[in-house]
Coordinates of C-alpha atoms in Angstrom, one line a residue:
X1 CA -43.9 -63.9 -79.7
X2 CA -41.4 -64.4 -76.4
X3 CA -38.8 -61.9 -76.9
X4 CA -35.2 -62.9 -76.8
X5 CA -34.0 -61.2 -74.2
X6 CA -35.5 -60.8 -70.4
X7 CA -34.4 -58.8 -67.2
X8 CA -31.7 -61.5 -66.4
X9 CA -30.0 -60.9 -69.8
X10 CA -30.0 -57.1 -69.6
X11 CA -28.8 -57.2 -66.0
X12 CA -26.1 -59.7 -67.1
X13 CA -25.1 -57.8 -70.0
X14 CA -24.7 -54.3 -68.3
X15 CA -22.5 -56.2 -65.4
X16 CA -20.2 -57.8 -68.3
X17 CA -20.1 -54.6 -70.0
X18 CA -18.6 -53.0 -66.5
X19 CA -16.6 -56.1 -65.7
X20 CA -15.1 -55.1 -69.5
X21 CA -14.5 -51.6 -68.7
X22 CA -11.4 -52.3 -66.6
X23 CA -10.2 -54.4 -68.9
X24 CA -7.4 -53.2 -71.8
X25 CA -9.2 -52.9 -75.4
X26 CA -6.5 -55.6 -77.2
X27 CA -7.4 -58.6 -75.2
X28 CA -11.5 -57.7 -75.3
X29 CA -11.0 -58.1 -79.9
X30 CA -8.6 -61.0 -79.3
X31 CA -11.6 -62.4 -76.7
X32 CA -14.7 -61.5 -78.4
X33 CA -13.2 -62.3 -81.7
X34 CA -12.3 -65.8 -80.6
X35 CA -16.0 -66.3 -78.7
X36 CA -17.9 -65.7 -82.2
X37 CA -14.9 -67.7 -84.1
X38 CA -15.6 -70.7 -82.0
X39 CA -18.6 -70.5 -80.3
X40 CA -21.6 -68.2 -82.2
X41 CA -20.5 -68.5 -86.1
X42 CA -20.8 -72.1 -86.2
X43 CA -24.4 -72.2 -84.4
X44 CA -25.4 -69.4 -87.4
X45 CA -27.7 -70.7 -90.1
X46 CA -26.6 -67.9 -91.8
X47 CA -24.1 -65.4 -92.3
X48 CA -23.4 -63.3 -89.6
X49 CA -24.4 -60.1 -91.7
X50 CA -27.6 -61.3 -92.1
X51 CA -27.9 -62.0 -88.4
X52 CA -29.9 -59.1 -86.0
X53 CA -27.7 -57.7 -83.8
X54 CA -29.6 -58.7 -80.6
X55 CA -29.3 -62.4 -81.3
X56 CA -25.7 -62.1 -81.4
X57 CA -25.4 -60.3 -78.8
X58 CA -27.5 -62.7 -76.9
X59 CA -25.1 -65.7 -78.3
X60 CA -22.6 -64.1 -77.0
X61 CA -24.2 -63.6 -73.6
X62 CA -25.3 -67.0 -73.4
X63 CA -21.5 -68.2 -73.2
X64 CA -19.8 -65.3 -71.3
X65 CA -22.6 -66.3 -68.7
X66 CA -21.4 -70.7 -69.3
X67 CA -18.0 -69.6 -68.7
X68 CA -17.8 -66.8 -65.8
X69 CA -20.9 -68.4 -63.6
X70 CA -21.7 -72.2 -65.5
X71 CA -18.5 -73.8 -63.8
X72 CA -18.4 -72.2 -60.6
X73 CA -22.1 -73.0 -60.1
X74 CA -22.9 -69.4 -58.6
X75 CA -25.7 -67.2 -59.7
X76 CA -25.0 -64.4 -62.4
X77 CA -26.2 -60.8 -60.9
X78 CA -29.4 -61.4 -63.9
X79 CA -30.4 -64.6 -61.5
X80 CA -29.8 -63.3 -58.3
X81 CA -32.2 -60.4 -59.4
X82 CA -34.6 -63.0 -60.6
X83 CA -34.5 -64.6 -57.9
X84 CA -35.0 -61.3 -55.5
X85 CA -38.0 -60.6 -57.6
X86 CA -39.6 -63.3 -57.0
X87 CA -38.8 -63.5 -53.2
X88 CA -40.2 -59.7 -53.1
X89 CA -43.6 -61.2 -55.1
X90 CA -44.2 -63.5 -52.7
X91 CA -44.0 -61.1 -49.6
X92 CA -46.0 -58.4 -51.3
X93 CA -48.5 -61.7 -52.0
X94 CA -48.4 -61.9 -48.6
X95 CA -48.5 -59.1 -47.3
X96 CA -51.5 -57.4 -49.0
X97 CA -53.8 -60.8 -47.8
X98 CA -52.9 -60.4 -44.6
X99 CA -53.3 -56.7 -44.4
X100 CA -56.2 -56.5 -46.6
X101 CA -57.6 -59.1 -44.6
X102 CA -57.1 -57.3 -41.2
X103 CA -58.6 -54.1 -42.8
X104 CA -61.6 -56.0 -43.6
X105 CA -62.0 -57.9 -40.2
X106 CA -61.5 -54.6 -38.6
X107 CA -64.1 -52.5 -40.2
X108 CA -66.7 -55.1 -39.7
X109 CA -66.3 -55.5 -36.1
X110 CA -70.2 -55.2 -35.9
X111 CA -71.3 -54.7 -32.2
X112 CA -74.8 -55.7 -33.1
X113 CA -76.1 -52.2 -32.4
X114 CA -75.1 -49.8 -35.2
X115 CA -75.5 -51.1 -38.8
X116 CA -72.2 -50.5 -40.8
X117 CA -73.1 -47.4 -42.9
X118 CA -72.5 -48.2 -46.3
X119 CA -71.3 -44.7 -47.1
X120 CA -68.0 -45.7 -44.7
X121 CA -67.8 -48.7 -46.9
X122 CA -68.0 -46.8 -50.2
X123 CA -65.8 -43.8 -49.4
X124 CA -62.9 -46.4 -47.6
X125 CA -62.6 -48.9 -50.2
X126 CA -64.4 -48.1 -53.5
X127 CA -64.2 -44.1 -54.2
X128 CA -60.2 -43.7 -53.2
X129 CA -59.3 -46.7 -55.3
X130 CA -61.7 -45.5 -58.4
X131 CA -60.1 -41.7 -58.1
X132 CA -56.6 -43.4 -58.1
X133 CA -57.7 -45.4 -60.6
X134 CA -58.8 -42.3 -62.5
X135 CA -55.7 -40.1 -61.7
X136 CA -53.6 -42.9 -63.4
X137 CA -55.7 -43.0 -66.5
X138 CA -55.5 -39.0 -66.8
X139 CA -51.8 -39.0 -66.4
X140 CA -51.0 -41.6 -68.8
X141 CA -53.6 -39.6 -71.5
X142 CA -51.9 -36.6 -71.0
X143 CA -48.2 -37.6 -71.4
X144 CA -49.1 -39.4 -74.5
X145 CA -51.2 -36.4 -75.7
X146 CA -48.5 -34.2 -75.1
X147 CA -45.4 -36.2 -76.1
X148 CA -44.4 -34.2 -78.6
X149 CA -46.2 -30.7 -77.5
X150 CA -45.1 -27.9 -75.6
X151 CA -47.4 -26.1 -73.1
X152 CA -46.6 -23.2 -71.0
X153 CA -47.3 -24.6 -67.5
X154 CA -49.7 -22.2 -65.2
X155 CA -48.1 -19.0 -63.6
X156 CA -48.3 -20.3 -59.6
X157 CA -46.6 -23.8 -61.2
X158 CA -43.9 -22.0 -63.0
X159 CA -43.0 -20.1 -59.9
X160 CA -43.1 -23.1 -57.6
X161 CA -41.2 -24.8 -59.7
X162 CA -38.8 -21.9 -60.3
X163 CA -38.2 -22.1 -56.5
X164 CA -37.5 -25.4 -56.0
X165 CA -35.0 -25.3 -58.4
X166 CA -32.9 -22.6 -57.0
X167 CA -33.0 -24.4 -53.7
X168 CA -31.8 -27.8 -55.1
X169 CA -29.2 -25.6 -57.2
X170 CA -28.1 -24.2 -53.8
X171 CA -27.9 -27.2 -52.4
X172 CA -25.6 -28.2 -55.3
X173 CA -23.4 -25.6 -55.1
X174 CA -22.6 -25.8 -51.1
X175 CA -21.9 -29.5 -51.7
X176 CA -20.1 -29.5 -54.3
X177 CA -18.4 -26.6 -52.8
X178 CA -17.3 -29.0 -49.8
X179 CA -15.9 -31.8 -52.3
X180 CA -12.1 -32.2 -54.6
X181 CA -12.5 -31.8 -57.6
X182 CA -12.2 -35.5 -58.7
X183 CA -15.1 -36.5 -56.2
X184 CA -17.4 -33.6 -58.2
X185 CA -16.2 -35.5 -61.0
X186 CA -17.1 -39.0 -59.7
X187 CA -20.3 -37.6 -58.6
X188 CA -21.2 -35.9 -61.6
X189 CA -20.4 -39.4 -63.9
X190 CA -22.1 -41.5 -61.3
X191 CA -25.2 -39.2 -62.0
X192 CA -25.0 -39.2 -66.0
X193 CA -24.3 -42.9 -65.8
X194 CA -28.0 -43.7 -64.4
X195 CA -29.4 -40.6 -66.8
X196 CA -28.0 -42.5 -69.6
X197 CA -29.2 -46.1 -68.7
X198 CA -32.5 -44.3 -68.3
X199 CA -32.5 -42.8 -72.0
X200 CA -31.0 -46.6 -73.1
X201 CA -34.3 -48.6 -71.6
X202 CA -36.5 -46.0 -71.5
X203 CA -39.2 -47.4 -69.1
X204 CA -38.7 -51.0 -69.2
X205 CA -38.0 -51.2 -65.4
X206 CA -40.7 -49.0 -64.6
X207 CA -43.2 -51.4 -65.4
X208 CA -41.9 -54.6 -62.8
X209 CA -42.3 -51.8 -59.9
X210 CA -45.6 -51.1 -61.4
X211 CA -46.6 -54.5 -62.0
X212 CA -45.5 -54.9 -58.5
X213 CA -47.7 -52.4 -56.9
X214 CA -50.4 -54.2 -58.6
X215 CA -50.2 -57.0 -57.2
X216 CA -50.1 -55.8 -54.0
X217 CA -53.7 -53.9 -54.9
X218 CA -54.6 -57.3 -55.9
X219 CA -53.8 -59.3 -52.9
X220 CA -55.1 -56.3 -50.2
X221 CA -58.6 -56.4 -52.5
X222 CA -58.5 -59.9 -52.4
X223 CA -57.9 -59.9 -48.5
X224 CA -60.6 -56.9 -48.3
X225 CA -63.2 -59.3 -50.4
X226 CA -62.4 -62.4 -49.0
X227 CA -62.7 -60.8 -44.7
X228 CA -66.2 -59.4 -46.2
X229 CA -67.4 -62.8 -47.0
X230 CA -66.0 -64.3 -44.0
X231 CA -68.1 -61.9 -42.3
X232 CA -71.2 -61.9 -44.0
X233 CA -71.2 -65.7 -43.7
X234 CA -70.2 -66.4 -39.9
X235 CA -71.9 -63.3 -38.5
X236 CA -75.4 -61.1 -38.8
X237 CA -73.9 -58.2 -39.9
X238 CA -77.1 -55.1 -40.3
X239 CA -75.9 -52.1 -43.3
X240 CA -77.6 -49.2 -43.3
X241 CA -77.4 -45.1 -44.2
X242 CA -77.3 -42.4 -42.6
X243 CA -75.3 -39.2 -43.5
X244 CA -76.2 -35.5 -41.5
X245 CA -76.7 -34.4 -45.0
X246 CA -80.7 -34.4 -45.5
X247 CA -81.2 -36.2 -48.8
X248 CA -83.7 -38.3 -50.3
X249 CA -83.7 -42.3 -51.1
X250 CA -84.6 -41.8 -54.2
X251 CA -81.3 -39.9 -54.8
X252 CA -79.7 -42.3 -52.9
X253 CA -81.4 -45.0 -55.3
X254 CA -80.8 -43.2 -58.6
X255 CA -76.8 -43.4 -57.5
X256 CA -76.4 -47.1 -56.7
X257 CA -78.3 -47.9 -59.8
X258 CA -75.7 -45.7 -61.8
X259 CA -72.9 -47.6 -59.8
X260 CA -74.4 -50.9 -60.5
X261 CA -74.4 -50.3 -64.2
X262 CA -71.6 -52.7 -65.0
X263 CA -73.6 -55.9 -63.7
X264 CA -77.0 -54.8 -64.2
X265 CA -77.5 -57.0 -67.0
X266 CA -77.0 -60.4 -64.9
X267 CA -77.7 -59.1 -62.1
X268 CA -80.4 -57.0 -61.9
X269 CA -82.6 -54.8 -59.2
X270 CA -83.5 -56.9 -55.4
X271 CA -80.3 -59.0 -56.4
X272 CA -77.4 -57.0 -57.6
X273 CA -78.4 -53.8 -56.0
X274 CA -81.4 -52.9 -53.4
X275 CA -84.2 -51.3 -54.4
X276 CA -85.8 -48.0 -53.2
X277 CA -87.9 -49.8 -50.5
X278 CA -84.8 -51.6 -49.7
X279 CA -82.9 -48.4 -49.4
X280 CA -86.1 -46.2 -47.8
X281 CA -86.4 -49.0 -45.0
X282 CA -82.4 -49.3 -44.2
X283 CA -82.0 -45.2 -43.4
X284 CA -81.0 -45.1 -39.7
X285 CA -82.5 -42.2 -37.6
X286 CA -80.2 -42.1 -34.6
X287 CA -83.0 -41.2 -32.6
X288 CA -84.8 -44.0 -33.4
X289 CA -82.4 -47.2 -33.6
X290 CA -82.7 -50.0 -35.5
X291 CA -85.3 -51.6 -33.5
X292 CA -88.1 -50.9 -36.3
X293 CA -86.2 -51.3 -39.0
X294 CA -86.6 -54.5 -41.5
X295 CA -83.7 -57.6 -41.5
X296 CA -84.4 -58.1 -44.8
X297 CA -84.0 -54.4 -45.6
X298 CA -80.7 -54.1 -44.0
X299 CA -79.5 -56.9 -45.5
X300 CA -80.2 -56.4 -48.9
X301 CA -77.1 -54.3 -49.6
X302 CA -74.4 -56.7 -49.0
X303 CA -74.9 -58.5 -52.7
X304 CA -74.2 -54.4 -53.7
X305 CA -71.0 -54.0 -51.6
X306 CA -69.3 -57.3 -52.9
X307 CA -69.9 -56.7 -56.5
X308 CA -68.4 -53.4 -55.7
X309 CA -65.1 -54.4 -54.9
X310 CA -64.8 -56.7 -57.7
X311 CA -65.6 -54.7 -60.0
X312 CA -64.0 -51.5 -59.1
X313 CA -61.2 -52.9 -57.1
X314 CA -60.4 -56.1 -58.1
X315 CA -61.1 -56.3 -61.6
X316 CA -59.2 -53.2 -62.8
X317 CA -56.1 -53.9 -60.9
X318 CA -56.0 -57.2 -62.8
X319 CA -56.3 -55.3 -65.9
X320 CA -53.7 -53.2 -65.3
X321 CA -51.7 -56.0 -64.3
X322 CA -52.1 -57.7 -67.0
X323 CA -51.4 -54.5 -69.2
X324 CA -47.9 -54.3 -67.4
X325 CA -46.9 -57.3 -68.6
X326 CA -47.8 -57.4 -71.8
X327 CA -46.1 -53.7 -72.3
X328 CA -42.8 -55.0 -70.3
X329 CA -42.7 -57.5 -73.4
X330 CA -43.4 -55.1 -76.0
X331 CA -40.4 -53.0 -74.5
X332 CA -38.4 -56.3 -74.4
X333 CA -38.6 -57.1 -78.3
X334 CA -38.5 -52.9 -78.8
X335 CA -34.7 -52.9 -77.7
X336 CA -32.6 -51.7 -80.2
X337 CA -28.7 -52.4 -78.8
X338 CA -27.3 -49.4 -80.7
X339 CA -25.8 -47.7 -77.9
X340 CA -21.2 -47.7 -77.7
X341 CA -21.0 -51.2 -75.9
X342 CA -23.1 -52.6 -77.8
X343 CA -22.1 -51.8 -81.1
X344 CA -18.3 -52.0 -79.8
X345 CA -18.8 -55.5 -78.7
X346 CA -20.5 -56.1 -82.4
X347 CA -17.8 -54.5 -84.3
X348 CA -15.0 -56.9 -81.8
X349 CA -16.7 -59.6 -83.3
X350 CA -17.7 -59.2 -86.2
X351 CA -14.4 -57.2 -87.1
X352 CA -11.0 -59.6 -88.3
X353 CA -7.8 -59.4 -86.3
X354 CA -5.8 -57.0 -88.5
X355 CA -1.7 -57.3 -88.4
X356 CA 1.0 -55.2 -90.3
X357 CA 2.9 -58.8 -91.1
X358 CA 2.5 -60.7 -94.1
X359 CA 0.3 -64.1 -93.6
X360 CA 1.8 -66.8 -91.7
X361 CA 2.8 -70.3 -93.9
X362 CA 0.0 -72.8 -93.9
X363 CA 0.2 -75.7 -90.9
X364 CA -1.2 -77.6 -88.9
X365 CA -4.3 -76.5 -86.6
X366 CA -3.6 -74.9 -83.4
X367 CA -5.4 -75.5 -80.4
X368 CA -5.4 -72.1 -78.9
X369 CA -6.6 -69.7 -79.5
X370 CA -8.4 -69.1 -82.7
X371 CA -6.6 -65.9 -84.5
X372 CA -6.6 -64.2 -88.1
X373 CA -3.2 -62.4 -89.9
X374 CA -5.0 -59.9 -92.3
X375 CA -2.2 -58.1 -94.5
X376 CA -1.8 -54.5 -94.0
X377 CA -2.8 -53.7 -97.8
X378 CA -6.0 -55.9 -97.9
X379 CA -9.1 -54.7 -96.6
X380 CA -11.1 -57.5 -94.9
X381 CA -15.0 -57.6 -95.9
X382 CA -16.5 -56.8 -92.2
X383 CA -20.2 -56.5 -91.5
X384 CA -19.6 -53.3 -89.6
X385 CA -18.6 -51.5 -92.7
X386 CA -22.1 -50.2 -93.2
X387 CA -21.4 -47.6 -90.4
X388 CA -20.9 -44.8 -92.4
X389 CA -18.8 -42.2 -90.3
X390 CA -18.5 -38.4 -90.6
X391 CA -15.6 -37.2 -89.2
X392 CA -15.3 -33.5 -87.4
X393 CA -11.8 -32.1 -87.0
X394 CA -11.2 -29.5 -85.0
X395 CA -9.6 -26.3 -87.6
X396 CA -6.6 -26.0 -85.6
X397 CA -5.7 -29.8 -85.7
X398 CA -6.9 -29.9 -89.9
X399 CA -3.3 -29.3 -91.3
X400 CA -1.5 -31.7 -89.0
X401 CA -3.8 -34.5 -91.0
X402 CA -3.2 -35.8 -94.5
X403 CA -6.0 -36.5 -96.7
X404 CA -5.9 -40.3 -96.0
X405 CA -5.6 -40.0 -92.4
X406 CA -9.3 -40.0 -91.3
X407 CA -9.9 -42.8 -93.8
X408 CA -6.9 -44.5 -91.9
X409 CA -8.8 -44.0 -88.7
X410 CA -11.9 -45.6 -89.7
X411 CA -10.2 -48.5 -90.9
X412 CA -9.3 -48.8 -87.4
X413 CA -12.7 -49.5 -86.2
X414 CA -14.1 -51.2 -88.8
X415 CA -16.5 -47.8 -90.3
X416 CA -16.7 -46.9 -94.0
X417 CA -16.7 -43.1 -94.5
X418 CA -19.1 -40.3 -94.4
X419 CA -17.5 -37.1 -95.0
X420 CA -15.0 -34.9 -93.3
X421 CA -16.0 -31.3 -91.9
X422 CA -13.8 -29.0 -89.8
X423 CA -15.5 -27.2 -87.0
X424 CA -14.5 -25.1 -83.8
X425 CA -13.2 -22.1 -86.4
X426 CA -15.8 -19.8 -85.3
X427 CA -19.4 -19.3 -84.4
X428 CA -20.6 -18.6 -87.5
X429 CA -18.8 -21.5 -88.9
X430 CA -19.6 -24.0 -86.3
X431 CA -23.6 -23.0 -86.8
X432 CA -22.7 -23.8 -90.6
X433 CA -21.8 -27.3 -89.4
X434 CA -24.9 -27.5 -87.5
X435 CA -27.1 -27.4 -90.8
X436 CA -25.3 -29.5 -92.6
X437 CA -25.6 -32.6 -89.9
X438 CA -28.9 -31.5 -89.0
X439 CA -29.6 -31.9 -93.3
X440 CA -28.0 -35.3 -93.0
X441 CA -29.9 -38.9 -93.2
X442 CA -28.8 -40.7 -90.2
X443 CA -31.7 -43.4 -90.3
X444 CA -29.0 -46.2 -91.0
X445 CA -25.8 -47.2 -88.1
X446 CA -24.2 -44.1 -89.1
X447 CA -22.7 -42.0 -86.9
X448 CA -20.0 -39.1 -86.1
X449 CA -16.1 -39.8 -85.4
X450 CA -14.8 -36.4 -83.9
X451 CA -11.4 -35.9 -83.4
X452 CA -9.9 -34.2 -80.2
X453 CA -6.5 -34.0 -78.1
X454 CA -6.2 -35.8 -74.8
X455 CA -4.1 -33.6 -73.1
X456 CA -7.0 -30.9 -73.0
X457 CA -9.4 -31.4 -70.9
X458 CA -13.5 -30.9 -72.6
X459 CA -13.9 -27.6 -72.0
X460 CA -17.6 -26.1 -71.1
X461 CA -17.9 -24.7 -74.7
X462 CA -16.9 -27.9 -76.6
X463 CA -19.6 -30.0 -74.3
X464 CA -21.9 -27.7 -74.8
X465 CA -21.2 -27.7 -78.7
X466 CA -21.7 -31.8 -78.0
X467 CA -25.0 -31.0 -76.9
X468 CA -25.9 -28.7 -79.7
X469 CA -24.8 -31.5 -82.0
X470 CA -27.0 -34.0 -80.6
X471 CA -29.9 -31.9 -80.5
X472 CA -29.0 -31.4 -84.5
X473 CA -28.5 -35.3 -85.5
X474 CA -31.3 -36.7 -83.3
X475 CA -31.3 -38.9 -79.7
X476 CA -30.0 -42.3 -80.7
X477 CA -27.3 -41.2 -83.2
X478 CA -23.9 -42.4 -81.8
X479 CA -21.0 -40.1 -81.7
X480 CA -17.6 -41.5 -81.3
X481 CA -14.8 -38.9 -80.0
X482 CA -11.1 -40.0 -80.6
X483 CA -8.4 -39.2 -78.2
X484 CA -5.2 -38.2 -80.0
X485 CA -2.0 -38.8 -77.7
X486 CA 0.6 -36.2 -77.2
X487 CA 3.5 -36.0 -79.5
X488 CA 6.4 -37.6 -78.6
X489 CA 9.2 -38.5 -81.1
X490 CA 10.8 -40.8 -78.4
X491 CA 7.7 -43.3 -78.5
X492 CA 6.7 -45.3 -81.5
X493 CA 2.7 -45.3 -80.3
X494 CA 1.0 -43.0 -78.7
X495 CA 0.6 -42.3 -75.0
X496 CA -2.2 -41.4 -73.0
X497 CA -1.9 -40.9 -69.5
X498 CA -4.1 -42.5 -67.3
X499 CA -5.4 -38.8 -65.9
X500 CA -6.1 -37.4 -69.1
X501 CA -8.3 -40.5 -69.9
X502 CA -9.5 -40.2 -66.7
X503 CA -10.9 -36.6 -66.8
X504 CA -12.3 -37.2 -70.5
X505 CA -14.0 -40.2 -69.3
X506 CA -15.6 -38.9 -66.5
X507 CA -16.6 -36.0 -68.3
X508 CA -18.3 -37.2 -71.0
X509 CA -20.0 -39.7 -68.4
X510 CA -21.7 -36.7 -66.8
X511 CA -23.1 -35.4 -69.9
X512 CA -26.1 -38.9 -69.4
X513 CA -25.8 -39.3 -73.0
X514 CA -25.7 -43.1 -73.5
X515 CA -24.7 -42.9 -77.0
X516 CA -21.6 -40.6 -76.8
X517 CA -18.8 -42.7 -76.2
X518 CA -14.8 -42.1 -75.9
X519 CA -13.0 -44.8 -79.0
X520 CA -11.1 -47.4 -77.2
X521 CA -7.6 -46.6 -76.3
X522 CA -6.0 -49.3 -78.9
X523 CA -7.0 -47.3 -82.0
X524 CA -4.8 -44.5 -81.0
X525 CA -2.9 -42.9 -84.6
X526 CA 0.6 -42.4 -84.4
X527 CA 0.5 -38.6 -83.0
X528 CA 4.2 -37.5 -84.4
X529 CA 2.6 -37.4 -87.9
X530 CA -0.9 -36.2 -86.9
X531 CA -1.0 -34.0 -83.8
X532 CA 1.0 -30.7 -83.5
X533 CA 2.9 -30.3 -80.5
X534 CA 1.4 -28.4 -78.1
X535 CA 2.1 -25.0 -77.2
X536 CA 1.3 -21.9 -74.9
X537 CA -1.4 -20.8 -77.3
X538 CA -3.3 -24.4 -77.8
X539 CA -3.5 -24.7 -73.8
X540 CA -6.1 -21.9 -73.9
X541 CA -10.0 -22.4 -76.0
X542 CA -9.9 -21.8 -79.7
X543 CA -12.9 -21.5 -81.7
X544 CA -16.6 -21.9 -80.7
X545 CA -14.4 -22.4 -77.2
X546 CA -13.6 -18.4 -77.0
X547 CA -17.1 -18.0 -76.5

């Protein structure tokens, strides 16, 4: 089956996603609400609960890319990387015919006076591409082997590697030493962010460079093959053996019948391969010359040389060719869209427009822009209510909440709930917590909502307790972390400042985990009734954080 989505999508998705970043939270629902109003729930044979995720998301691509690219005529950054792909086919095309070609014209420069010892041939152009070819097949055994194995490495390994880490951590440290603090920061984010596209897509664009590389074997044996032929046929090329090694031809023999194995069976002995009076009469005594030696003797071996490179260096780079595209598809209908943006972008969507006034009076349709009035007291049926939320508070923000207030919360964003535990009391406590999520069934959308204040900054205990947590609850598990704003009486919503929001963000960016995500900033509660003010004491770590 063709999957749904290609490269061109999933380039053109992450560049919306980014282009989205910069934009403020309440016009992305009021946008992405109206897109699936107008645009994707009328196209839906169905409801849109019953609809997968990635076809939605794909609807929704489909016009984002109409409207930002469609009129203007330009390319989307998904088609100009199409588009470079297939410019960068056709050189490597190219390029491996014309160099695999020279290689081949070059080794058979034949003088007329020295047969081209076959051994040359062999080691050149058949043995390096058959231990390559054999080095890649080992590799790929052992990783899938020992995927889910641990095995100490070797002693000399574990001290190599032991000091090329310290160097690199050197390195670190004298360049980070150089840098401000919000370029380390930068940095840092910049880093996580292509750590956490790599843990999102796994090795889905690993396999274009490989299928790549391929082709470029291809077309260089294809070169090699076709400058072989070219010689053969237009000159009267001699082969022959000789090696300063003193062995017999019937050694000799008994190895280029095991090499000729694979077309034995059509083509046989004095055809496929020489024989050993064949291979007795083409040994070359450099004393002697070629003068007594037999045309059809040193002839014979070409038939042997050509089959060769189909078979051990065309044929398998076909394969594996082949293989790379049909895994690059499997990978394609394998993606599972459960990262933040993705299931922000659902939840915008799928989510009704929620107001604290009453419904407006019937009248006529409007024209612009497609909008709901929910009433504050009914709770719309959204899809995204099957993301069943537990909520972590930290103990010393717990008595600043009422009972209701995390229910509020997930309201908010559309989740149902999942529990409430309080953490960050104490070690013993917080490995308490540990069990119970690590005891939990998070096979369905659920997830974790954890509460923290914006105005202090993720401290090196609390990110490492992030990391403890997802090690408990599993890789793809997402974890939502609200930002509550600072008390102030004088403002009816909360405020964040833009440099708290700042540091949070780029903190949690370094951490390269693509499902950890800060809430958006328009689901902010009202911090005069849930976050204490702040005081001397709070600036400092409480918790797992004195440790």
């Amino acid at each position: 089956m063709k999957p749904l989505w290609n490269y061109k999508d999933i380039f053109d998705l992450e560049f919306f996603f980014h282009k989205d970043s910069t934009m403020r939270n309440g016009s992305l629902v009021q946008r992405d609400r109206d897109i699936f109003l107008r645009h994707i729930e009328p196209t839906l044979a169905t409801t849109a609960t019953g609809q997968n995720s990635g076809r939605l998301l794909h609807l929704w691509l489909e016009h984002r890319r109409r409207t930002e690219f469609g009129a203007r005529g330009s390319l989307s950054p998904g088609a100009l990387f199409i588009e470079a792909h297939r410019t960068l086919r056709l050189v490597i095309l190219v390029a491996g015919l014309f160099f695999g070609s020279m290689i081949g014209l070059g080794f058979f420069n034949y003088a007329g006076t020295t047969p081209v010892n076959i051994f040359s041939f062999l080691v050149f152009f058949i043995f390096t591409q058959v231990l390559v070819l054999v080095a890649l097949l080992l590799s790929a055994g052992l990783r899938s082997l020992l995927r889910h194995r641990r095995i100490s490495p070797p002693l000399a390994i574990r001290l190599m590697a032991d000091l090329v880490i310290r160097t690199i951590l050197w390195g670190h440290r004298n360049l980070l030493g150089r840098m401000w603090a919000d370029s380390r920061d930068s940095l840092a984010a910049s880093l996580g962010l292509l750590k956490s596209a790599q843990r999102i897509y796994g090795s889905l664009f690993f396999w274009p460079l490989f299928a790549l590389l391929q082709m470029l074997a291809i077309a260089m044996n294809t070169g090699l093959l076709a400058a072989t032929l070219f010689r053969i046929l237009t000159s009267d090329i001699a082969f022959g053996w000789q090696s300063t090694v003193q062995f017999s031809a019937q050694a000799l023999h008994r190895l280029v019948a095991l090499i000729s194995l694979p077309w034995s069976w059509c083509c046989p002995e004095n055809t496929g391969y020489p024989s050993l009076a064949a291979i007795e009469g083409s040994r070359i005594i450099l004393k002697d010359g070629i003068s007594a030696l037999a045309t059809s003797d040193l002839v014979s071996w070409w038939p042997f040389l050509v089959l060769c490179l189909l078979v051990y260096g065309l044929l398998p780079r076909i394969i594996l060719y082949a293989a790379a595209l049909i895994i690059q598809r499997r990978c394609l209908n394998r993606l599972s869209f459960r990262h933040p943006p993705c299931l922000n972008l659902l939840q915008r969507m799928q989510t009704p427009t929620v107001s604290t006034q009453a419904a407006p009076e019937p009248g006529p349709p409007a024209a612009e822009p497609v909008s709901e009035t929910v009433a504050a007291d009914e709770m719309p049926a959204q899809s995204m209510r099957d993301r069943r939320m537990v909520v972590l508070i930290p103990e010393d923000l717990a008595p600043a909440f009422a009972a209701a207030e995390p229910l509020r919360l997930l309201d908010q964003h559309g989740f149902s709930h999942g529990g409430t535990i309080r953490f960050m009391e104490n070690y013993d406590k917080d490995r308490e917590v540990l069990n119970d999520l690590r005891q939990r069934d998070w096979t369905g959308d659920g997830g974790i909502l954890i509460l923290m204040e914006s105005w202090m900054p993720p401290l090196i205990a609390f990110l490492s307790f992030l990391g403890e947590i997802r090690q408990a609850i599993g890789p793809n598990v997402p974890i939502l972390i609200e930002l509550l704003g600072r008390p102030d009486t004088a403002a009816a919503t909360p405020v964040i400042p833009e440099g708290d929001w700042l540091v949070w963000t780029r903190k949690i960016s370094a951490l390269g985990d693509p499902f950890l995500d800060i809430a958006p900033v328009h689901h902010r509660p009202a911090t005069g009734s849930l976050s204490p003010a702040p005081s001397p004491a709070s600036t400092s770590a409480t918790g797992t954080d004195d440790t």
